[in-house]
PDB file of C-alpha atoms in Angstrom:
ATOM      1  CA  MET A 811      32.983   7.057   0.682  1.00  0.00           C
ATOM      2  CA  TYR A 812      29.761   8.762  -0.394  1.00  0.00           C
ATOM      3  CA  GLU A 813      31.259  12.095  -1.455  1.00  0.00           C
ATOM      4  CA  GLU A 814      30.077  11.743  -5.076  1.00  0.00           C
ATOM      5  CA  ILE A 815      26.524  10.909  -3.983  1.00  0.00           C
ATOM      6  CA  ILE A 816      26.407  13.919  -1.660  1.00  0.00           C
ATOM      7  CA  ALA A 817      27.876  16.217  -4.331  1.00  0.00           C
ATOM      8  CA  LYS A 818      25.042  15.357  -6.739  1.00  0.00           C
ATOM      9  CA  ASN A 819      22.360  16.596  -4.352  1.00  0.00           C
ATOM     10  CA  SER A 820      21.115  20.117  -5.041  1.00  0.00           C
ATOM     11  CA  LEU A 821      22.023  21.270  -1.521  1.00  0.00           C
ATOM     12  CA  PHE A 822      25.711  20.521  -2.036  1.00  0.00           C
ATOM     13  CA  ALA A 823      26.310  20.520  -5.811  1.00  0.00           C
ATOM     14  CA  GLY A 824      29.258  22.673  -6.889  1.00  0.00           C
ATOM     15  CA  LEU A 825      30.492  23.436  -3.369  1.00  0.00           C
ATOM     16  CA  SER A 826      34.166  23.233  -2.513  1.00  0.00           C
ATOM     17  CA  GLU A 827      35.298  20.555  -0.091  1.00  0.00           C
ATOM     18  CA  ASP A 828      35.486  23.095   2.742  1.00  0.00           C
ATOM     19  CA  ASP A 829      32.063  24.543   1.955  1.00  0.00           C
ATOM     20  CA  THR A 830      30.574  21.042   1.734  1.00  0.00           C
ATOM     21  CA  GLN A 831      31.903  20.263   5.201  1.00  0.00           C
ATOM     22  CA  TYR A 832      30.466  23.561   6.432  1.00  0.00           C
ATOM     23  CA  ALA A 833      27.102  22.715   4.875  1.00  0.00           C
ATOM     24  CA  LEU A 834      27.065  19.229   6.430  1.00  0.00           C
ATOM     25  CA  SER A 835      27.802  20.817   9.810  1.00  0.00           C
ATOM     26  CA  PHE A 836      25.125  23.475   9.123  1.00  0.00           C
ATOM     27  CA  PHE A 837      22.547  20.688   8.724  1.00  0.00           C
ATOM     28  CA  GLY A 838      23.926  18.679  11.628  1.00  0.00           C
ATOM     29  CA  ALA A 839      24.580  15.690   9.348  1.00  0.00           C
ATOM     30  CA  LYS A 840      24.580  12.364  11.151  1.00  0.00           C
ATOM     31  CA  PRO A 841      25.072   9.016   9.354  1.00  0.00           C
ATOM     32  CA  ALA A 842      22.667   6.153  10.033  1.00  0.00           C
ATOM     33  CA  HIS A 843      22.161   2.565   8.879  1.00  0.00           C
ATOM     34  CA  PHE A 844      18.812   0.787   8.497  1.00  0.00           C
ATOM     35  CA  GLU A 845      18.110  -2.830   7.724  1.00  0.00           C
ATOM     36  CA  LYS A 846      15.675  -3.868   4.993  1.00  0.00           C
ATOM     37  CA  GLY A 847      12.095  -3.328   6.187  1.00  0.00           C
ATOM     38  CA  GLU A 848      13.108  -1.141   9.122  1.00  0.00           C
ATOM     39  CA  MET A 849      10.938   1.899   9.830  1.00  0.00           C
ATOM     40  CA  LEU A 850      12.597   5.318   9.613  1.00  0.00           C
ATOM     41  CA  ALA A 851       9.564   7.368  10.634  1.00  0.00           C
ATOM     42  CA  ARG A 852       6.000   6.552  11.677  1.00  0.00           C
ATOM     43  CA  ALA A 853       2.757   8.318  10.859  1.00  0.00           C
ATOM     44  CA  GLY A 854       1.519  10.402  13.790  1.00  0.00           C
ATOM     45  CA  GLU A 855       4.984  11.189  15.101  1.00  0.00           C
ATOM     46  CA  PRO A 856       6.931  14.429  14.471  1.00  0.00           C
ATOM     47  CA  LEU A 857       9.778  14.224  11.979  1.00  0.00           C
ATOM     48  CA  THR A 858      12.623  16.155  13.608  1.00  0.00           C
ATOM     49  CA  ARG A 859      15.152  15.365  10.840  1.00  0.00           C
ATOM     50  CA  PHE A 860      15.047  14.903   7.097  1.00  0.00           C
ATOM     51  CA  GLY A 861      17.113  12.292   5.316  1.00  0.00           C
ATOM     52  CA  MET A 862      19.447  11.946   2.344  1.00  0.00           C
ATOM     53  CA  VAL A 863      19.801   8.432   0.981  1.00  0.00           C
ATOM     54  CA  LEU A 864      23.414   7.398   0.348  1.00  0.00           C
ATOM     55  CA  SER A 865      22.784   3.777  -0.627  1.00  0.00           C
ATOM     56  CA  GLY A 866      19.737   1.556  -0.824  1.00  0.00           C
ATOM     57  CA  ASN A 867      16.152   2.731  -1.311  1.00  0.00           C
ATOM     58  CA  VAL A 868      13.541   4.339   0.904  1.00  0.00           C
ATOM     59  CA  GLN A 869       9.774   4.440   0.425  1.00  0.00           C
ATOM     60  CA  VAL A 870       7.312   7.016   1.712  1.00  0.00           C
ATOM     61  CA  CYS A 871       3.868   5.444   2.192  1.00  0.00           C
ATOM     62  CA  MET A 872       0.422   6.575   3.292  1.00  0.00           C
ATOM     63  CA  GLU A 873      -2.511   4.394   4.300  1.00  0.00           C
ATOM     64  CA  ASP A 874      -5.961   4.994   2.769  1.00  0.00           C
ATOM     65  CA  PHE A 875      -9.238   4.735   4.685  1.00  0.00           C
ATOM     66  CA  ASP A 876      -9.310   0.960   4.151  1.00  0.00           C
ATOM     67  CA  GLY A 877      -5.816   0.489   5.533  1.00  0.00           C
ATOM     68  CA  ASN A 878      -4.218  -0.121   2.144  1.00  0.00           C
ATOM     69  CA  SER A 879      -0.690   1.226   1.721  1.00  0.00           C
ATOM     70  CA  ILE A 880      -0.152   3.742  -1.078  1.00  0.00           C
ATOM     71  CA  ILE A 881       3.422   4.541  -2.073  1.00  0.00           C
ATOM     72  CA  MET A 882       3.790   8.309  -2.273  1.00  0.00           C
ATOM     73  CA  ALA A 883       7.484   8.452  -3.147  1.00  0.00           C
ATOM     74  CA  ILE A 884      10.513   6.274  -3.842  1.00  0.00           C
ATOM     75  CA  VAL A 885      13.787   7.821  -2.667  1.00  0.00           C
ATOM     76  CA  THR A 886      17.001   6.654  -4.316  1.00  0.00           C
ATOM     77  CA  PRO A 887      20.674   7.517  -3.550  1.00  0.00           C
ATOM     78  CA  GLY A 888      21.440  11.225  -3.718  1.00  0.00           C
ATOM     79  CA  HIS A 889      17.862  12.260  -3.015  1.00  0.00           C
ATOM     80  CA  THR A 890      16.149  13.437   0.161  1.00  0.00           C
ATOM     81  CA  PHE A 891      12.872  12.939   1.986  1.00  0.00           C
ATOM     82  CA  GLY A 892      10.937  14.650   4.775  1.00  0.00           C
ATOM     83  CA  GLU A 893      12.256  18.192   4.233  1.00  0.00           C
ATOM     84  CA  SER A 894       8.889  19.953   4.530  1.00  0.00           C
ATOM     85  CA  LEU A 895       7.726  17.910   7.522  1.00  0.00           C
ATOM     86  CA  CYS A 896      10.993  18.557   9.316  1.00  0.00           C
ATOM     87  CA  PHE A 897      10.944  22.281   8.580  1.00  0.00           C
ATOM     88  CA  ILE A 898       7.349  22.958   9.703  1.00  0.00           C
ATOM     89  CA  GLY A 899       7.523  20.529  12.628  1.00  0.00           C
ATOM     90  CA  ASN A 900       4.143  18.868  12.059  1.00  0.00           C
ATOM     91  CA  GLU A 901       3.318  15.250  12.802  1.00  0.00           C
ATOM     92  CA  SER A 902       4.124  12.973   9.902  1.00  0.00           C
ATOM     93  CA  PRO A 903       1.095  11.750   7.882  1.00  0.00           C
ATOM     94  CA  VAL A 904       3.269   9.052   6.292  1.00  0.00           C
ATOM     95  CA  ASN A 905       5.326   6.003   7.164  1.00  0.00           C
ATOM     96  CA  ILE A 906       8.896   5.943   5.865  1.00  0.00           C
ATOM     97  CA  TYR A 907      10.865   2.727   5.698  1.00  0.00           C
ATOM     98  CA  ALA A 908      13.923   1.111   4.137  1.00  0.00           C
ATOM     99  CA  VAL A 909      13.163  -1.057   1.099  1.00  0.00           C
ATOM    100  CA  SER A 910      16.677  -2.523   1.281  1.00  0.00           C
ATOM    101  CA  ASP A 911      19.654  -2.183   3.594  1.00  0.00           C
ATOM    102  CA  THR A 912      20.136   1.570   3.556  1.00  0.00           C
ATOM    103  CA  GLU A 913      22.779   4.112   4.491  1.00  0.00           C
ATOM    104  CA  LEU A 914      21.676   7.711   4.899  1.00  0.00           C
ATOM    105  CA  LEU A 915      22.432  11.064   6.445  1.00  0.00           C
ATOM    106  CA  TRP A 916      20.004  12.569   8.908  1.00  0.00           C
ATOM    107  CA  LEU A 917      19.906  16.355   8.528  1.00  0.00           C
ATOM    108  CA  LYS A 918      18.304  19.108  10.616  1.00  0.00           C
ATOM    109  CA  THR A 919      16.831  22.493   9.694  1.00  0.00           C
ATOM    110  CA  ASP A 920      17.411  24.273  13.013  1.00  0.00           C
ATOM    111  CA  LYS A 921      20.072  26.654  11.696  1.00  0.00           C
ATOM    112  CA  ILE A 922      17.929  27.682   8.718  1.00  0.00           C
ATOM    113  CA  LYS A 923      15.465  29.144  11.215  1.00  0.00           C
ATOM    114  CA  GLU A 924      18.281  31.107  12.869  1.00  0.00           C
ATOM    115  CA  HIS A 925      18.672  33.184   9.674  1.00  0.00           C
ATOM    116  CA  GLY A 926      22.469  33.005   9.469  1.00  0.00           C
ATOM    117  CA  SER A 927      23.903  35.978   7.583  1.00  0.00           C
ATOM    118  CA  ASP A 928      27.249  34.628   6.312  1.00  0.00           C
ATOM    119  CA  LYS A 929      27.487  33.994   2.585  1.00  0.00           C
ATOM    120  CA  ILE A 930      27.503  30.189   2.596  1.00  0.00           C
ATOM    121  CA  ALA A 931      24.633  30.025   5.114  1.00  0.00           C
ATOM    122  CA  VAL A 932      22.514  32.248   2.873  1.00  0.00           C
ATOM    123  CA  LEU A 933      23.394  30.127  -0.166  1.00  0.00           C
ATOM    124  CA  ILE A 934      22.470  26.879   1.595  1.00  0.00           C
ATOM    125  CA  THR A 935      19.218  28.362   2.886  1.00  0.00           C
ATOM    126  CA  ASP A 936      18.274  29.481  -0.628  1.00  0.00           C
ATOM    127  CA  ARG A 937      19.016  26.000  -1.939  1.00  0.00           C
ATOM    128  CA  PHE A 938      16.856  24.423   0.754  1.00  0.00           C
ATOM    129  CA  ILE A 939      13.938  26.695  -0.147  1.00  0.00           C
ATOM    130  CA  SER A 940      14.388  25.756  -3.817  1.00  0.00           C
ATOM    131  CA  MET A 941      14.334  22.092  -2.781  1.00  0.00           C
ATOM    132  CA  LEU A 942      10.974  22.609  -1.044  1.00  0.00           C
ATOM    133  CA  ALA A 943       9.590  24.206  -4.206  1.00  0.00           C
ATOM    134  CA  ALA A 944      10.844  21.299  -6.329  1.00  0.00           C
ATOM    135  CA  ARG A 945       9.214  18.830  -3.936  1.00  0.00           C
ATOM    136  CA  THR A 946       5.880  20.605  -4.483  1.00  0.00           C
ATOM    137  CA  LEU A 947       6.221  20.080  -8.238  1.00  0.00           C
ATOM    138  CA  GLU A 948       7.017  16.400  -7.671  1.00  0.00           C
ATOM    139  CA  MET A 949       3.860  16.053  -5.594  1.00  0.00           C
ATOM    140  CA  ASN A 950       1.906  17.537  -8.482  1.00  0.00           C
ATOM    141  CA  ASP A 951       3.274  14.699 -10.646  1.00  0.00           C
ATOM    142  CA  ARG A 952       2.035  12.227  -8.049  1.00  0.00           C
ATOM    143  CA  ILE A 953      -1.417  13.814  -8.013  1.00  0.00           C
ATOM    144  CA  GLN A 954      -1.598  13.608 -11.813  1.00  0.00           C
ATOM    145  CA  ILE A 955      -1.174   9.839 -11.582  1.00  0.00           C
ATOM    146  CA  LEU A 956      -3.657   9.228  -8.768  1.00  0.00           C
ATOM    147  CA  SER A 957      -6.290  11.500 -10.334  1.00  0.00           C
ATOM    148  CA  LYS A 958      -6.668   9.119 -13.295  1.00  0.00           C
ATOM    149  CA  ILE A 959      -9.507   6.619 -12.941  1.00  0.00           C
ATOM    150  CA  LYS A 960      -8.329   3.969 -15.419  1.00  0.00           C
ATOM    151  CA  LEU A 961      -5.158   1.990 -14.812  1.00  0.00           C
ATOM    152  CA  ARG A 962      -4.044   2.466 -18.422  1.00  0.00           C
ATOM    153  CA  ASP A 963      -4.235   6.235 -17.965  1.00  0.00           C
ATOM    154  CA  ARG A 964      -2.204   6.019 -14.751  1.00  0.00           C
ATOM    155  CA  LEU A 965       0.447   3.966 -16.516  1.00  0.00           C
ATOM    156  CA  VAL A 966       0.574   6.342 -19.465  1.00  0.00           C
ATOM    157  CA  THR A 967       0.993   9.298 -17.100  1.00  0.00           C
ATOM    158  CA  TYR A 968       3.666   7.518 -15.069  1.00  0.00           C
ATOM    159  CA  PHE A 969       5.613   6.420 -18.134  1.00  0.00           C
ATOM    160  CA  SER A 970       5.335   9.891 -19.682  1.00  0.00           C
ATOM    161  CA  GLN A 971       6.817  11.436 -16.549  1.00  0.00           C
ATOM    162  CA  ASN A 972       9.758   9.026 -16.706  1.00  0.00           C
ATOM    163  CA  VAL A 973      10.274   9.665 -20.428  1.00  0.00           C
ATOM    164  CA  SER A 974      10.502  13.412 -19.775  1.00  0.00           C
ATOM    165  CA  LYS A 975      13.192  12.780 -17.130  1.00  0.00           C
ATOM    166  CA  TYR A 976      15.218   9.898 -18.567  1.00  0.00           C
ATOM    167  CA  GLY A 977      14.321   9.416 -22.223  1.00  0.00           C
ATOM    168  CA  MET A 978      12.535   6.557 -23.957  1.00  0.00           C
ATOM    169  CA  SER A 979      14.372   3.844 -21.989  1.00  0.00           C
ATOM    170  CA  PHE A 980      14.629   3.823 -18.213  1.00  0.00           C
ATOM    171  CA  ARG A 981      14.842   1.591 -15.149  1.00  0.00           C
ATOM    172  CA  LEU A 982      12.214   1.836 -12.420  1.00  0.00           C
ATOM    173  CA  PRO A 983      13.289   1.384  -8.773  1.00  0.00           C
ATOM    174  CA  LEU A 984      10.163  -0.667  -8.022  1.00  0.00           C
ATOM    175  CA  SER A 985       9.193  -4.314  -7.781  1.00  0.00           C
ATOM    176  CA  ARG A 986       5.907  -5.219  -9.492  1.00  0.00           C
ATOM    177  CA  GLU A 987       4.174  -5.299  -6.132  1.00  0.00           C
ATOM    178  CA  ASP A 988       5.514  -1.855  -5.218  1.00  0.00           C
ATOM    179  CA  MET A 989       4.704  -0.495  -8.659  1.00  0.00           C
ATOM    180  CA  ALA A 990       1.118  -1.693  -8.194  1.00  0.00           C
ATOM    181  CA  ALA A 991       0.958   0.060  -4.811  1.00  0.00           C
ATOM    182  CA  TYR A 992       2.394   3.228  -6.348  1.00  0.00           C
ATOM    183  CA  LEU A 993      -0.309   3.186  -9.034  1.00  0.00           C
ATOM    184  CA  GLY A 994      -3.108   2.336  -6.624  1.00  0.00           C
ATOM    185  CA  THR A 995      -3.936  -1.100  -8.052  1.00  0.00           C
ATOM    186  CA  ASP A 996      -3.094  -4.772  -7.447  1.00  0.00           C
ATOM    187  CA  ARG A 997      -0.259  -6.757  -8.945  1.00  0.00           C
ATOM    188  CA  SER A 998      -2.452  -8.980 -11.131  1.00  0.00           C
ATOM    189  CA  ALA A 999      -4.241  -6.048 -12.751  1.00  0.00           C
ATOM    190  CA  LEU A1000      -0.904  -4.299 -13.334  1.00  0.00           C
ATOM    191  CA  SER A1001       0.651  -7.371 -14.946  1.00  0.00           C
ATOM    192  CA  ARG A1002      -2.348  -7.758 -17.283  1.00  0.00           C
ATOM    193  CA  GLU A1003      -2.228  -4.138 -18.361  1.00  0.00           C
ATOM    194  CA  LEU A1004       1.521  -4.161 -18.919  1.00  0.00           C
ATOM    195  CA  GLY A1005       1.094  -7.300 -21.027  1.00  0.00           C
ATOM    196  CA  LYS A1006      -1.590  -5.618 -23.128  1.00  0.00           C
ATOM    197  CA  MET A1007       0.592  -2.567 -23.697  1.00  0.00           C
ATOM    198  CA  ARG A1008       3.467  -4.810 -24.764  1.00  0.00           C
ATOM    199  CA  ASP A1009       1.217  -6.804 -27.126  1.00  0.00           C
ATOM    200  CA  GLU A1010      -0.015  -3.538 -28.642  1.00  0.00           C
ATOM    201  CA  GLY A1011       3.586  -2.516 -29.351  1.00  0.00           C
ATOM    202  CA  ILE A1012       3.504   0.435 -26.965  1.00  0.00           C
ATOM    203  CA  ILE A1013       6.211  -0.748 -24.576  1.00  0.00           C
ATOM    204  CA  GLU A1014       8.914  -3.351 -24.117  1.00  0.00           C
ATOM    205  CA  PHE A1015      10.161  -4.404 -20.731  1.00  0.00           C
ATOM    206  CA  CYS A1016      12.359  -6.897 -18.931  1.00  0.00           C
ATOM    207  CA  ARG A1017      11.884  -6.841 -15.194  1.00  0.00           C
ATOM    208  CA  ASN A1018      12.417  -3.194 -14.175  1.00  0.00           C
ATOM    209  CA  ASN A1019      13.833  -2.000 -17.507  1.00  0.00           C
ATOM    210  CA  PHE A1020      11.281  -0.314 -19.754  1.00  0.00           C
ATOM    211  CA  THR A1021      11.426   1.054 -23.298  1.00  0.00           C
ATOM    212  CA  ILE A1022       8.634   3.170 -24.727  1.00  0.00           C
ATOM    213  CA  LYS A1023       8.274   2.289 -28.398  1.00  0.00           C
ATOM    214  CA  HIS A1024       6.506   5.490 -29.374  1.00  0.00           C
ATOM    215  CA  ARG A1025       5.242   8.620 -27.700  1.00  0.00           C
ATOM    216  CA  ILE A1026       2.226   7.958 -25.479  1.00  0.00           C
TER     217      ILE A1026
END
């Protein structure tokens, strides 16, 4: 049912059907279902598996010193979360929960540590390492946003990152409340700033669909 979603992930892209089944077995793939709002992992507990979202959306959140929730990542179908935490075996510093009813695959890294020598095992291990490197670059994008003091600068950085990935028009997988949490602000301040940017002719938007009118 989710073969196309799995095939788009960098761990499995381009593999034959047999090799995909081998890879799923290699990672000990186990399907799971979570209801909207259900917690997948809690801060302070070890993350023994990483996940691939098949349907729905997952958020990775961290609490600041005041107890406010900051969204660190939004995980959509075909993408994964928790790879690094699973691999190194440390306690999770984040909470992970389902934003909507979600289907996913839980995957393990045990066999990567066994250093399998057959060709497909080596290929999958290399792909996993590349995935960890890509996740580091994504975290750098996140840091670029949070390092900006002004909300306008955070928005410009966030929109610029989306333009580089999707072009001048794109859809964000965030409600306004979640978008505010992702940018480290409140919903009212975000709505005001988005309205100003629209009035200045910088952006157009309808709900979660955004168009950047000129390079920012």
